[in-house]
XYZ file of C-alpha atoms in Angstrom:
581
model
C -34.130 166.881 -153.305
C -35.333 165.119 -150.104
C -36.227 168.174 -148.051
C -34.783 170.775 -146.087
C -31.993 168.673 -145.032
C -28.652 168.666 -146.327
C -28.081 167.516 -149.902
C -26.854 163.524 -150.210
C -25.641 163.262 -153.904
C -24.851 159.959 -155.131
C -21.531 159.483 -156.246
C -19.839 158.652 -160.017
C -19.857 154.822 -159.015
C -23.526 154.743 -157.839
C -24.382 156.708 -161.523
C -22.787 153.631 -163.170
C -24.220 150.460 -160.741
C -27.492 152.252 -162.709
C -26.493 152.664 -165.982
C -24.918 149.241 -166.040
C -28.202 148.172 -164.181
C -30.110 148.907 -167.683
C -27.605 148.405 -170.081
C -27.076 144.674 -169.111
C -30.680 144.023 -169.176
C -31.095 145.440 -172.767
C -28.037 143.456 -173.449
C -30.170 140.438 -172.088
C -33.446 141.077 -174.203
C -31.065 141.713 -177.316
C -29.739 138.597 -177.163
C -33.265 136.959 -177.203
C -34.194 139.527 -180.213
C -30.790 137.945 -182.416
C -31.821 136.025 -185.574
C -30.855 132.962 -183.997
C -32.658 133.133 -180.754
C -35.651 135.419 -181.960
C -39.004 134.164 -181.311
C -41.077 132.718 -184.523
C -44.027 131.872 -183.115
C -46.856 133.162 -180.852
C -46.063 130.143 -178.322
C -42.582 131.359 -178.125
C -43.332 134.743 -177.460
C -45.561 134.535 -175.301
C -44.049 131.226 -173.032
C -40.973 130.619 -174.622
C -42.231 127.333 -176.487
C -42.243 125.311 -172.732
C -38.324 125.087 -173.266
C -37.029 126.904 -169.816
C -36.246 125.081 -167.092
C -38.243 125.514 -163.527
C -35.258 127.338 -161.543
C -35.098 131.193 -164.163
C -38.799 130.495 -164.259
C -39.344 130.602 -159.958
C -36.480 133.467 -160.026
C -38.720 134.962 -162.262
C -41.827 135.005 -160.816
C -40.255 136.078 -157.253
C -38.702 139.217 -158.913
C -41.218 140.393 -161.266
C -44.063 139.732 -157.702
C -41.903 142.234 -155.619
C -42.022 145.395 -157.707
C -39.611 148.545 -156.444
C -43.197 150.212 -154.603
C -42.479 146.740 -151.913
C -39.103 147.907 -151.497
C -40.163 151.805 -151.192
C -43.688 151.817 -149.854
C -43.833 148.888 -147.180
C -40.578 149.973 -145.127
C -42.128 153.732 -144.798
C -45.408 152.243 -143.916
C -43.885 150.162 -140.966
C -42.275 153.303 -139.922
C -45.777 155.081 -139.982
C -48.170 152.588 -139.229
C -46.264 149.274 -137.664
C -45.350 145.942 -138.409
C -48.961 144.964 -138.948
C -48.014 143.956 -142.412
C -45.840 141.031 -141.070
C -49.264 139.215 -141.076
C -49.543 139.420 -145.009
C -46.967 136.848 -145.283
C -49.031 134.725 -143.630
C -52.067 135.389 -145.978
C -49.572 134.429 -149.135
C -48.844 131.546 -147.307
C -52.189 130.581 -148.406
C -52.721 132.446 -151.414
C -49.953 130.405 -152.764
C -51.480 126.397 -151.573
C -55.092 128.070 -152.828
C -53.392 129.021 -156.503
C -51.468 125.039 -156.800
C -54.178 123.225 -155.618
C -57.985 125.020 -157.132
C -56.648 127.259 -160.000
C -53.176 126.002 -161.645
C -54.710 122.411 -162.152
C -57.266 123.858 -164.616
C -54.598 126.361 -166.563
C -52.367 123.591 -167.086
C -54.889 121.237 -168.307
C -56.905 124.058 -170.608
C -53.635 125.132 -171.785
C -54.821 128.707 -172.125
C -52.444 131.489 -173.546
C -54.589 134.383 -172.289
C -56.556 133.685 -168.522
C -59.722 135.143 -169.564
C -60.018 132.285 -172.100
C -60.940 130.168 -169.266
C -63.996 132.611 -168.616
C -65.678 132.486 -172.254
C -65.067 128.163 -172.058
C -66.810 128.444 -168.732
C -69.306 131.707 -169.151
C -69.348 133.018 -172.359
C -68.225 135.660 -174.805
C -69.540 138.523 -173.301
C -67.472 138.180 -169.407
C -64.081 137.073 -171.124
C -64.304 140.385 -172.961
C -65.606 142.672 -170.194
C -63.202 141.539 -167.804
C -60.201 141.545 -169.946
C -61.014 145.265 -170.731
C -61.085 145.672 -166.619
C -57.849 144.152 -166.527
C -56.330 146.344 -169.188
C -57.674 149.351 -167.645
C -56.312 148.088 -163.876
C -52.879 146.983 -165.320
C -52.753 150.368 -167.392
C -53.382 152.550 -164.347
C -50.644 149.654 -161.961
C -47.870 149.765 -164.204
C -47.000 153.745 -164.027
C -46.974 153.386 -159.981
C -44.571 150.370 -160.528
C -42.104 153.040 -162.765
C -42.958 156.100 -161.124
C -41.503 155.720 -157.408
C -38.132 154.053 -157.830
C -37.547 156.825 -160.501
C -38.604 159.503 -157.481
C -36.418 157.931 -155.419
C -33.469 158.211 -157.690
C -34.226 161.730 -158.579
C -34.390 162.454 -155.205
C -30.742 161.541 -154.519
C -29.395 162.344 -157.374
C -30.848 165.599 -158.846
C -31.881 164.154 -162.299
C -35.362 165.250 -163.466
C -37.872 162.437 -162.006
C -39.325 162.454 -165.755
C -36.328 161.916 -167.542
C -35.463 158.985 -165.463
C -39.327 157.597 -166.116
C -38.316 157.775 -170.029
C -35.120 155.975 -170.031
C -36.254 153.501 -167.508
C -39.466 152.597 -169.684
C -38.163 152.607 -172.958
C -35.431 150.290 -172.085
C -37.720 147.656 -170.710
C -40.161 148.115 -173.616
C -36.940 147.827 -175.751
C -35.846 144.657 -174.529
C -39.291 143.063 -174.207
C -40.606 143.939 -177.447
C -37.312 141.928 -179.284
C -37.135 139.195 -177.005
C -40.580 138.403 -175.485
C -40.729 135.874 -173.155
C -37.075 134.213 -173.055
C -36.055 138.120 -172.456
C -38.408 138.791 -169.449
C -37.127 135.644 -167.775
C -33.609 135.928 -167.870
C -33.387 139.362 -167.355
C -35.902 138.835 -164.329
C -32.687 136.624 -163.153
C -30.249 139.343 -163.887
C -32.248 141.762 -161.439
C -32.900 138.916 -158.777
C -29.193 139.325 -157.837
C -29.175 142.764 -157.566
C -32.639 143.160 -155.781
C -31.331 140.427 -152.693
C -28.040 141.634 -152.927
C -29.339 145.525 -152.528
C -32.012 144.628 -149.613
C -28.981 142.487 -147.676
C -26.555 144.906 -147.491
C -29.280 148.240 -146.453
C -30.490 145.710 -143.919
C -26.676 144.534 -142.461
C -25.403 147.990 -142.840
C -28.609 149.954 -141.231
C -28.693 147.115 -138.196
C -25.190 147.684 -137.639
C -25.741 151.393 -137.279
C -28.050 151.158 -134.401
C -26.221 148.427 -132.311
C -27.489 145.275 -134.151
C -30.626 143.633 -135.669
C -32.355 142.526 -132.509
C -31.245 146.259 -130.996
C -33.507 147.540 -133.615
C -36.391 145.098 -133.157
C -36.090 145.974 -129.312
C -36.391 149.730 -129.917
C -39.185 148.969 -132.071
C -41.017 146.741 -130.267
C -40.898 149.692 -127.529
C -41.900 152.293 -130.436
C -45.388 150.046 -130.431
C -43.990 148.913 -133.742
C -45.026 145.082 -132.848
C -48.220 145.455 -131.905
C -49.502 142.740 -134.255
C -51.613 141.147 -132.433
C -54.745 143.442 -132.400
C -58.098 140.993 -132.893
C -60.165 144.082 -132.840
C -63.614 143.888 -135.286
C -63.016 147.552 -135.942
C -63.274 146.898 -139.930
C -62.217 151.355 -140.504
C -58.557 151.118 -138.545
C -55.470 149.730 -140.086
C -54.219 148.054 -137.035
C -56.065 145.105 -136.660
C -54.317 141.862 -137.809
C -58.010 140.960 -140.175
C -56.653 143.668 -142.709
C -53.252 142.364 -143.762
C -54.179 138.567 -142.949
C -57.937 138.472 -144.388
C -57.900 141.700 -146.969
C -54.343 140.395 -148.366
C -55.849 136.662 -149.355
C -57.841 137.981 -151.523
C -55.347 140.472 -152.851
C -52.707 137.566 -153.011
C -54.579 135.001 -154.912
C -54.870 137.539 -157.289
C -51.753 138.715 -157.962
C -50.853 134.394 -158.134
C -53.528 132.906 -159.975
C -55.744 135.798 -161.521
C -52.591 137.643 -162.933
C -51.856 137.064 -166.349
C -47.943 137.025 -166.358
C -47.337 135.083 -163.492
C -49.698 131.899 -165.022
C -47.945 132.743 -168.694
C -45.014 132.079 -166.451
C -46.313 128.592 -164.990
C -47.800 127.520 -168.448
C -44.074 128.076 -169.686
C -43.201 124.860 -167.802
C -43.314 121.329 -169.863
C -45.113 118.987 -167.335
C -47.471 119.668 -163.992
C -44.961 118.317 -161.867
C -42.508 121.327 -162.370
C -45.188 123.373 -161.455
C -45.076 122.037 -157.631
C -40.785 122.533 -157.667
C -41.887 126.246 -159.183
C -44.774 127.162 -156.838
C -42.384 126.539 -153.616
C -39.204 127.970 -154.944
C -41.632 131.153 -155.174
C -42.998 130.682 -152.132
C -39.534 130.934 -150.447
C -38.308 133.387 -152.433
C -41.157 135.505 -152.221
C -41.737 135.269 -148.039
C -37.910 136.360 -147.916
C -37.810 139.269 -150.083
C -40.896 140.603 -148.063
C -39.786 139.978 -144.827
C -36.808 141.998 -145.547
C -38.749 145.169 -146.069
C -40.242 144.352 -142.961
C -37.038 144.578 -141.643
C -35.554 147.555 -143.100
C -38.719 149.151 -142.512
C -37.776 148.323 -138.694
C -34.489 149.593 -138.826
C -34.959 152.811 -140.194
C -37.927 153.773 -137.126
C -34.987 152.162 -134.991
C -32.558 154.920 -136.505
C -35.140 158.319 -136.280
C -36.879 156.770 -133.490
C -35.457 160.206 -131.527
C -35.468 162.720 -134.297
C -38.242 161.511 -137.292
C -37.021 163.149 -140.466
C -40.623 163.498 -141.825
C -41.249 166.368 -138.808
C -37.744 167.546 -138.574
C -38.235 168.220 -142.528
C -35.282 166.411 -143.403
C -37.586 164.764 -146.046
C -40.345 166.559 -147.408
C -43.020 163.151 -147.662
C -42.903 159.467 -145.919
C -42.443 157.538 -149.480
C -39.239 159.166 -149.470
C -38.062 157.735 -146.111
C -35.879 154.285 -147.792
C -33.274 156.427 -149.951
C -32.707 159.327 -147.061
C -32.196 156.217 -145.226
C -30.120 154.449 -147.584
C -27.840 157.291 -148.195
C -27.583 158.193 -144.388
C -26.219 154.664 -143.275
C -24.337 154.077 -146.292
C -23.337 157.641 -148.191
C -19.897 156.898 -147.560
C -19.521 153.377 -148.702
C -18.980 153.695 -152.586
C -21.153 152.071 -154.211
C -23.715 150.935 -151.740
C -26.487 153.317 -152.292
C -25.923 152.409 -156.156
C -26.528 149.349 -155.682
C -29.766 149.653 -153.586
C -30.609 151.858 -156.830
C -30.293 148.905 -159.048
C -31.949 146.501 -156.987
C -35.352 148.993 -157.061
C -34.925 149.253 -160.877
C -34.271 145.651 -161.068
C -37.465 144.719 -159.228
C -40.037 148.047 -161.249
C -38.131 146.898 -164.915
C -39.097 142.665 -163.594
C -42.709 143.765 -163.001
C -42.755 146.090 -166.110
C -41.467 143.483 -168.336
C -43.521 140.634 -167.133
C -46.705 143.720 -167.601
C -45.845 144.456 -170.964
C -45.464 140.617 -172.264
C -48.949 139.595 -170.580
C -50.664 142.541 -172.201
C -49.673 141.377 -175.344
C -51.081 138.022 -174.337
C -54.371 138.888 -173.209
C -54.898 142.160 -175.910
C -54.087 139.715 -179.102
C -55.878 136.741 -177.708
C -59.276 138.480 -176.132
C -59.538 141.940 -178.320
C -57.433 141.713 -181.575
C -57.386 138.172 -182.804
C -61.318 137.188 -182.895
C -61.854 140.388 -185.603
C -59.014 138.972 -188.034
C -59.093 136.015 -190.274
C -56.562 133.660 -189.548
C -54.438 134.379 -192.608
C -54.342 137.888 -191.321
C -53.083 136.805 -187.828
C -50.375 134.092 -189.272
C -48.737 136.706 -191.458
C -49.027 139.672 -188.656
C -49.048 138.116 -185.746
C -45.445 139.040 -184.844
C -45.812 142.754 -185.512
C -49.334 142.863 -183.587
C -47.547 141.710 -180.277
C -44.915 143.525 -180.456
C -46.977 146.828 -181.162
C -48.938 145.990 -178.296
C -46.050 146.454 -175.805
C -44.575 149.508 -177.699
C -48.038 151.047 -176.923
C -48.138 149.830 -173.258
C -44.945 151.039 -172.547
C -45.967 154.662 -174.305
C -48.992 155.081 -172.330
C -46.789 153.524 -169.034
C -44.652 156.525 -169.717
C -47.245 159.087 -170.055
C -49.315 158.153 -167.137
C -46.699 158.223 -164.738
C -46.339 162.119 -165.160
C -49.664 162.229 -163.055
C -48.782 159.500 -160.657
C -47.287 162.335 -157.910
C -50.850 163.631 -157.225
C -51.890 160.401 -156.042
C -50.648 161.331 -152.130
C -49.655 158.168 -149.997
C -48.838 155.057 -152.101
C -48.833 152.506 -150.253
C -52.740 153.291 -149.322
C -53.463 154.155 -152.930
C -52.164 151.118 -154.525
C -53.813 148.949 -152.175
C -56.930 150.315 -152.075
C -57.385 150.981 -155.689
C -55.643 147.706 -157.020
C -57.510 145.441 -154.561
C -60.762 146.339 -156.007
C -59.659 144.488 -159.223
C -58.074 141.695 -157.917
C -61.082 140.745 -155.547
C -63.203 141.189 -159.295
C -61.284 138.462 -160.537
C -60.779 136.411 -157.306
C -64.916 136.342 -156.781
C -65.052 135.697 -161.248
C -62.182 132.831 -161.046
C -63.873 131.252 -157.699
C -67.632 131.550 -159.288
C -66.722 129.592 -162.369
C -63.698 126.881 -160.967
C -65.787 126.333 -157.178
C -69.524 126.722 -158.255
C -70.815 124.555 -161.087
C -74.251 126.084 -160.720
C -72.819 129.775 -161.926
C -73.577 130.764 -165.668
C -72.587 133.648 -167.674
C -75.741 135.673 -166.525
C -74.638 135.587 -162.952
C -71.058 136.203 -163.515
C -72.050 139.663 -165.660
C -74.322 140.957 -163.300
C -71.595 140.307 -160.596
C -68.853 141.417 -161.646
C -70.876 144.775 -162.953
C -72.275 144.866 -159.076
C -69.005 144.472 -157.753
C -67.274 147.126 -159.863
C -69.921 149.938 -159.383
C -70.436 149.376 -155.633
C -66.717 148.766 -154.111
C -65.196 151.363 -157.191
C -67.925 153.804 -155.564
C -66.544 153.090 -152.148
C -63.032 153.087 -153.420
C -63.156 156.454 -154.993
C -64.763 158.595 -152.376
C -62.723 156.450 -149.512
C -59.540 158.055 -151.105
C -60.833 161.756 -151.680
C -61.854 161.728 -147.582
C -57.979 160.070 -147.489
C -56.452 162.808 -149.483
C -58.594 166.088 -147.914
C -57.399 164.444 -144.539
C -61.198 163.746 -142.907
C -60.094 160.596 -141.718
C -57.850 159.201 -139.322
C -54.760 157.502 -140.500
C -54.016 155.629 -137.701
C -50.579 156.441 -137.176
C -48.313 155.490 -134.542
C -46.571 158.184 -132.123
C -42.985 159.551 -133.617
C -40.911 161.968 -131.777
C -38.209 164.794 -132.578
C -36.915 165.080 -128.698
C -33.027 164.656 -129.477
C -33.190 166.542 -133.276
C -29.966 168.533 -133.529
C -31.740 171.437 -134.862
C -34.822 172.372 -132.413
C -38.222 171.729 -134.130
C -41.280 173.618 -133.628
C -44.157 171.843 -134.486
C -47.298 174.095 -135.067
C -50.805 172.388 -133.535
C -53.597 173.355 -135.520
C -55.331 176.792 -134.181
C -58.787 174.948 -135.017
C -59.072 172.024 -132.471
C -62.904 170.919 -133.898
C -62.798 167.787 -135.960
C -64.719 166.888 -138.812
C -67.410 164.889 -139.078
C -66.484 161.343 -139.927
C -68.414 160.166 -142.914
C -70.680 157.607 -143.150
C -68.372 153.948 -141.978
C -68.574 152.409 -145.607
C -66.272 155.136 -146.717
C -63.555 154.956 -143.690
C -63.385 150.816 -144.388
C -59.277 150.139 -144.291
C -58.380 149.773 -147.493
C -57.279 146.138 -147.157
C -60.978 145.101 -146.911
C -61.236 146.614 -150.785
C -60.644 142.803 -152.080
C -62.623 141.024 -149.720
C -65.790 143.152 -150.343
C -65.469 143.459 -154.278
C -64.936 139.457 -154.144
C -67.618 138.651 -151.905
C -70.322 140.729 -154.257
C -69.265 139.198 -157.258
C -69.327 135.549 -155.563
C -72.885 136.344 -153.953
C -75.037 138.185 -156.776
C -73.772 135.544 -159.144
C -74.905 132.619 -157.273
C -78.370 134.056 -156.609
C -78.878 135.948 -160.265
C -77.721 131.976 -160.725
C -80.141 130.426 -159.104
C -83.048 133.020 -160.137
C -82.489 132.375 -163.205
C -82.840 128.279 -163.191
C -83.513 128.026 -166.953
C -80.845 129.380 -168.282
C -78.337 126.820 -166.530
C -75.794 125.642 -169.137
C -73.794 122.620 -169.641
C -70.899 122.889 -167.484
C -68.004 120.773 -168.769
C -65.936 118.568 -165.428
C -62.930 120.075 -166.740
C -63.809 123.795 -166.114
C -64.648 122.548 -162.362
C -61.610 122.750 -159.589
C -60.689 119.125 -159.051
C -61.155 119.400 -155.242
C -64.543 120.986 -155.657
C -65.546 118.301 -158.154
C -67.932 116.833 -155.745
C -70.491 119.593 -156.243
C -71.473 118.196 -159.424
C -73.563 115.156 -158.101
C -75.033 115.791 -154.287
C -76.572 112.926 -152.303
C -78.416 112.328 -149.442
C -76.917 110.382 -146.242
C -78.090 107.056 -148.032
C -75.905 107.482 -150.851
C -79.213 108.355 -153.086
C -78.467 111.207 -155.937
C -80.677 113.720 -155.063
C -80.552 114.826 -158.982
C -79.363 118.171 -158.480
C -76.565 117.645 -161.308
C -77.394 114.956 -163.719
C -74.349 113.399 -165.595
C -75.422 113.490 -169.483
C -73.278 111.908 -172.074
C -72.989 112.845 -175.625
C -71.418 110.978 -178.288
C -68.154 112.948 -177.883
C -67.721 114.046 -174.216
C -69.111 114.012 -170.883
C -71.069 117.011 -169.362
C -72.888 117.993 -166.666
C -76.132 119.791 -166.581
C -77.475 121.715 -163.513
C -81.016 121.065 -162.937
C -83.457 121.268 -159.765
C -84.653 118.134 -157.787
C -87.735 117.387 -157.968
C -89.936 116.059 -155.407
């Protein structure tokens, strides 16, 4: 259960708000499976054969972007840490104009299936296949954390073994994605939209109301030193800072737009570039507002235990369990209610599991399966081979997620360890679409440099995390006005340990930023080092707003012949070479 508090049990409605919860989207991913509707090609399963309309798309992407560890993990930070995070909207913001105007353009015209095509048109063989096995491994380890806490959180109200929940949960959304594909992931993506706003609306109404209002419990946070967001400090190892969320998050963002393998399946599901533009702001909006309302519930609940915190008064036994105590405190008595914030977290883990599943199939087939099979080998098994590859992501999903409760704070782990990743791919996308002078040489060697040096960080960043060495920054709670008096212990041995060395107490937001920022720099000098191995680079691989790095000149207007346009009989090129006095 949640602690040592008393027992909240949800009741017979709330069991069935769930159950119907996964039962209508199997229903929806059936439907999609039928004869009629099933999907006979690879385009179809994959993007639905550019036949769904912009609107279920955006829904889409908004719901299977906010996973159920945004509607668990963000509110309990706030309560720990503050409303720092507010400033990551900000850094989507931009994230979001980066991904429409640099990346998308080059998708869309490429028309790739699998993202890490781009990388073997651009670099060769060699990084598309290195750096789709990264992303398998990354998206392996992501997608049990996406499962694992909603299904804690149910357990934890309801009694039901937390691993018996993980099954059903994950074999329904393999179910349903394996016989419908893409259509299925959409439209059930629009099913679980309603029931993820309609879940965070009423916990925020309802928990505002219980402490006197909305701007009541902005006021008592703001005096909790909730708010203090604006913090310029340069101090790269604390949390507080607004660089973190605003800078780190970027990086982090762009990734999870325009390096992230369902969300451009998604946006290459669209017919023409201009819905993209309708697509990319309808996410946007929908996006901003489902994140600010964790902010906000996050808010109210430090407004509610701002006098007794439930994490010392035991009546929860760890912080990522703060949002259903919470739920079922304000709303325990209102049938239904805490069933229906139940739904909206599966709704939002089964949106990002579905759209997981489907773009592992993508990138598996296209980058490791189908260049070792003969074509006639892929036309007659090409149906079975993705649809195997999401029965097998979905096994592993559910047997990784039985380790997932040793992992200690979530919200820290899943930034920290994700973002080294995403800022792979972010510095690997930005090398080959913003510099024409990378090659495939540079890219290797920095996206191997990256890996090894911010992974090394990474991993002994979180064991100092988890052995408690270093200091987690948290903001002052109190248990004054606890019914039950609370004695809290103070550690007999008063002598801190010796910080370690400041590359390993870096905030964990900075994870993206530093990963990115290797790969960028060691492949544009293992780049220029290596001047004679500087390929044709094709206009089209290029971002169109960074097209005017192909040909430099001087204030005169001169070419100083640093990229010379070459045409062959078929298509124009350009060539890097040096100028020469």
């Amino acid at each position: 259960m949640l602690g040592d508090g008393d027992e909240k049990l949800l009741s017979l409605f709330d069991y069935i708000l769930f159950a119907l919860t996964l039962l209508g989207s199997f229903l929806v991913g059936a439907y999609f499976g039928l004869s009629k509707n099933k999907p006979r090609t690879t385009e179809e399963y994959l993007i639905g054969g550019k036949s769904v309309n912009v609107l279920p798309i955006a829904i889409s992407l908004v719901a299977s972007g906010i996973s159920g560890n945004t509607f668990l993990a963000v509110p309990a930070d706030i309560y720990k840490f503050g409303s720092n995070y507010v400033w990551t909207l900000l850094a989507d913001c931009i994230g979001f104009l980066a991904t429409y105007y640099i990346f998308l353009p080059i998708y869309f015209n490429l028309q790739v299936v699998s993202i890490f095509e781009y990388l073997e048109q651009r670099f060769d063989k060699n990084v598309r296949r290195l750096t789709s096995v990264l992303n398998l491994c990354a998206t392996l380890c992501y997608a049990p954390l996406v499962l694992y806490l909603p299904s804690l959180a149910f357990s934890q109200v309801s009694g039901i073994p937390v691993h018996a929940i993980t099954v059903v949960t994950c074999l329904t959304c393999t179910l349903y994605t394996t016989v419908g594909g893409f259509k299925a992931v959409v439209w059930t993506d629009a099913l679980q939209f309603v029931l993820m706003v309609g879940s965070v609306i009423a916990v925020v109404g309802i928990g505002a109301h219980s402490v006197g209002g909305l701007w009541q419990a902005l006021a008592i946070a703001v005096r909790g030193d909730r708010w203090e967001i604006f913090n310029f400090s340069f101090d790269l190892t604390s949390r507080n800072p607004l660089w973190g969320p605003m800078v780190g998050h970027i990086f982090f963002a762009l990734s999870t737009l325009t390096m992230n393998q369902g969300a451009i399946q998604k946006y290459m599901g669209l017919k023409k570039f201009q819905d993209v533009k309708k697509c990319i702001c309808l996410h946007l909006v929908g996006h901003i507002a489902l994140k600010w309302m964790t902010v906000l519930i996050g808010n109210v609940a430090y407004a509610k235990y701002v006098e007794c915190d439930v994490l010392q008064s035991h009546k929860i036994a760890k912080i990522d369990q703060l949002v259903p105590y919470f739920v079922l405190d304000i709303a325990g008595s209102i049938k239904g209610l805490p069933g229906l914030f139940i739904a909206g977290m599966f709704s939002a883990a089964l949106s990002t599991l579905s759209a997981t599943f489907n773009a592992l199939a993508a990138t598996i087939h296209s980058d490791l399966i189908a260049p070792f099979l003969s074509n006639d080998v892929l036309r007659r098994r090409e149906g079975h081979i993705l649809r195997s590859i999401v029965v097998i992501a979905g096994s592993i999903c559910i047997i990784s997620a039985l380790f997932v409760d040793r992992l200690g704070s979530l919200m820290a782990f899943i930034n920290g360890s994700v973002g080294v990743t995403c800022g792979l791919f972010v510095g690997l996308f930005s090398l080959g679409m913003v510099f024409p002078m990378a090659h495939s040489k540079g890219a290797l060697w920095g996206i191997v440099s990256g890996f090894a040096v911010v992974g090394t960080i990474t991993i002994v960043n979180q064991w100092y995390t988890l052995h408690g060495i270093t200091n987690n920054f948290a903001k002052p709670l109190s248990v004054e006005l606890c019914e039950t008096p609370i004695n809290i212990t103070q550690p007999s041995d008063i002598h801190q340990p010796e910080q370690p060395f400041v590359l390993f107490r870096l905030s964990f937001w900075y994870n993206s930023v530093m990963s990115a920022l290797i790969v960028t720099l060691v492949g544009l000098c293992v780049s220029w080092c290596s001047k004679n191995d500087r390929p044709w680079v094709d206009p089209d691989l290029i971002s169109p707003i960074f097209k005017f790095l192909l040909v430099q000149r001087d204030m005169n207007g001169n070419s100083l012949d640093m990229y010379t346009i070459a045409s062959s009989y078929d298509t124009d090129k350009y060539h890097f070479e040096d100028s020469q006095s």
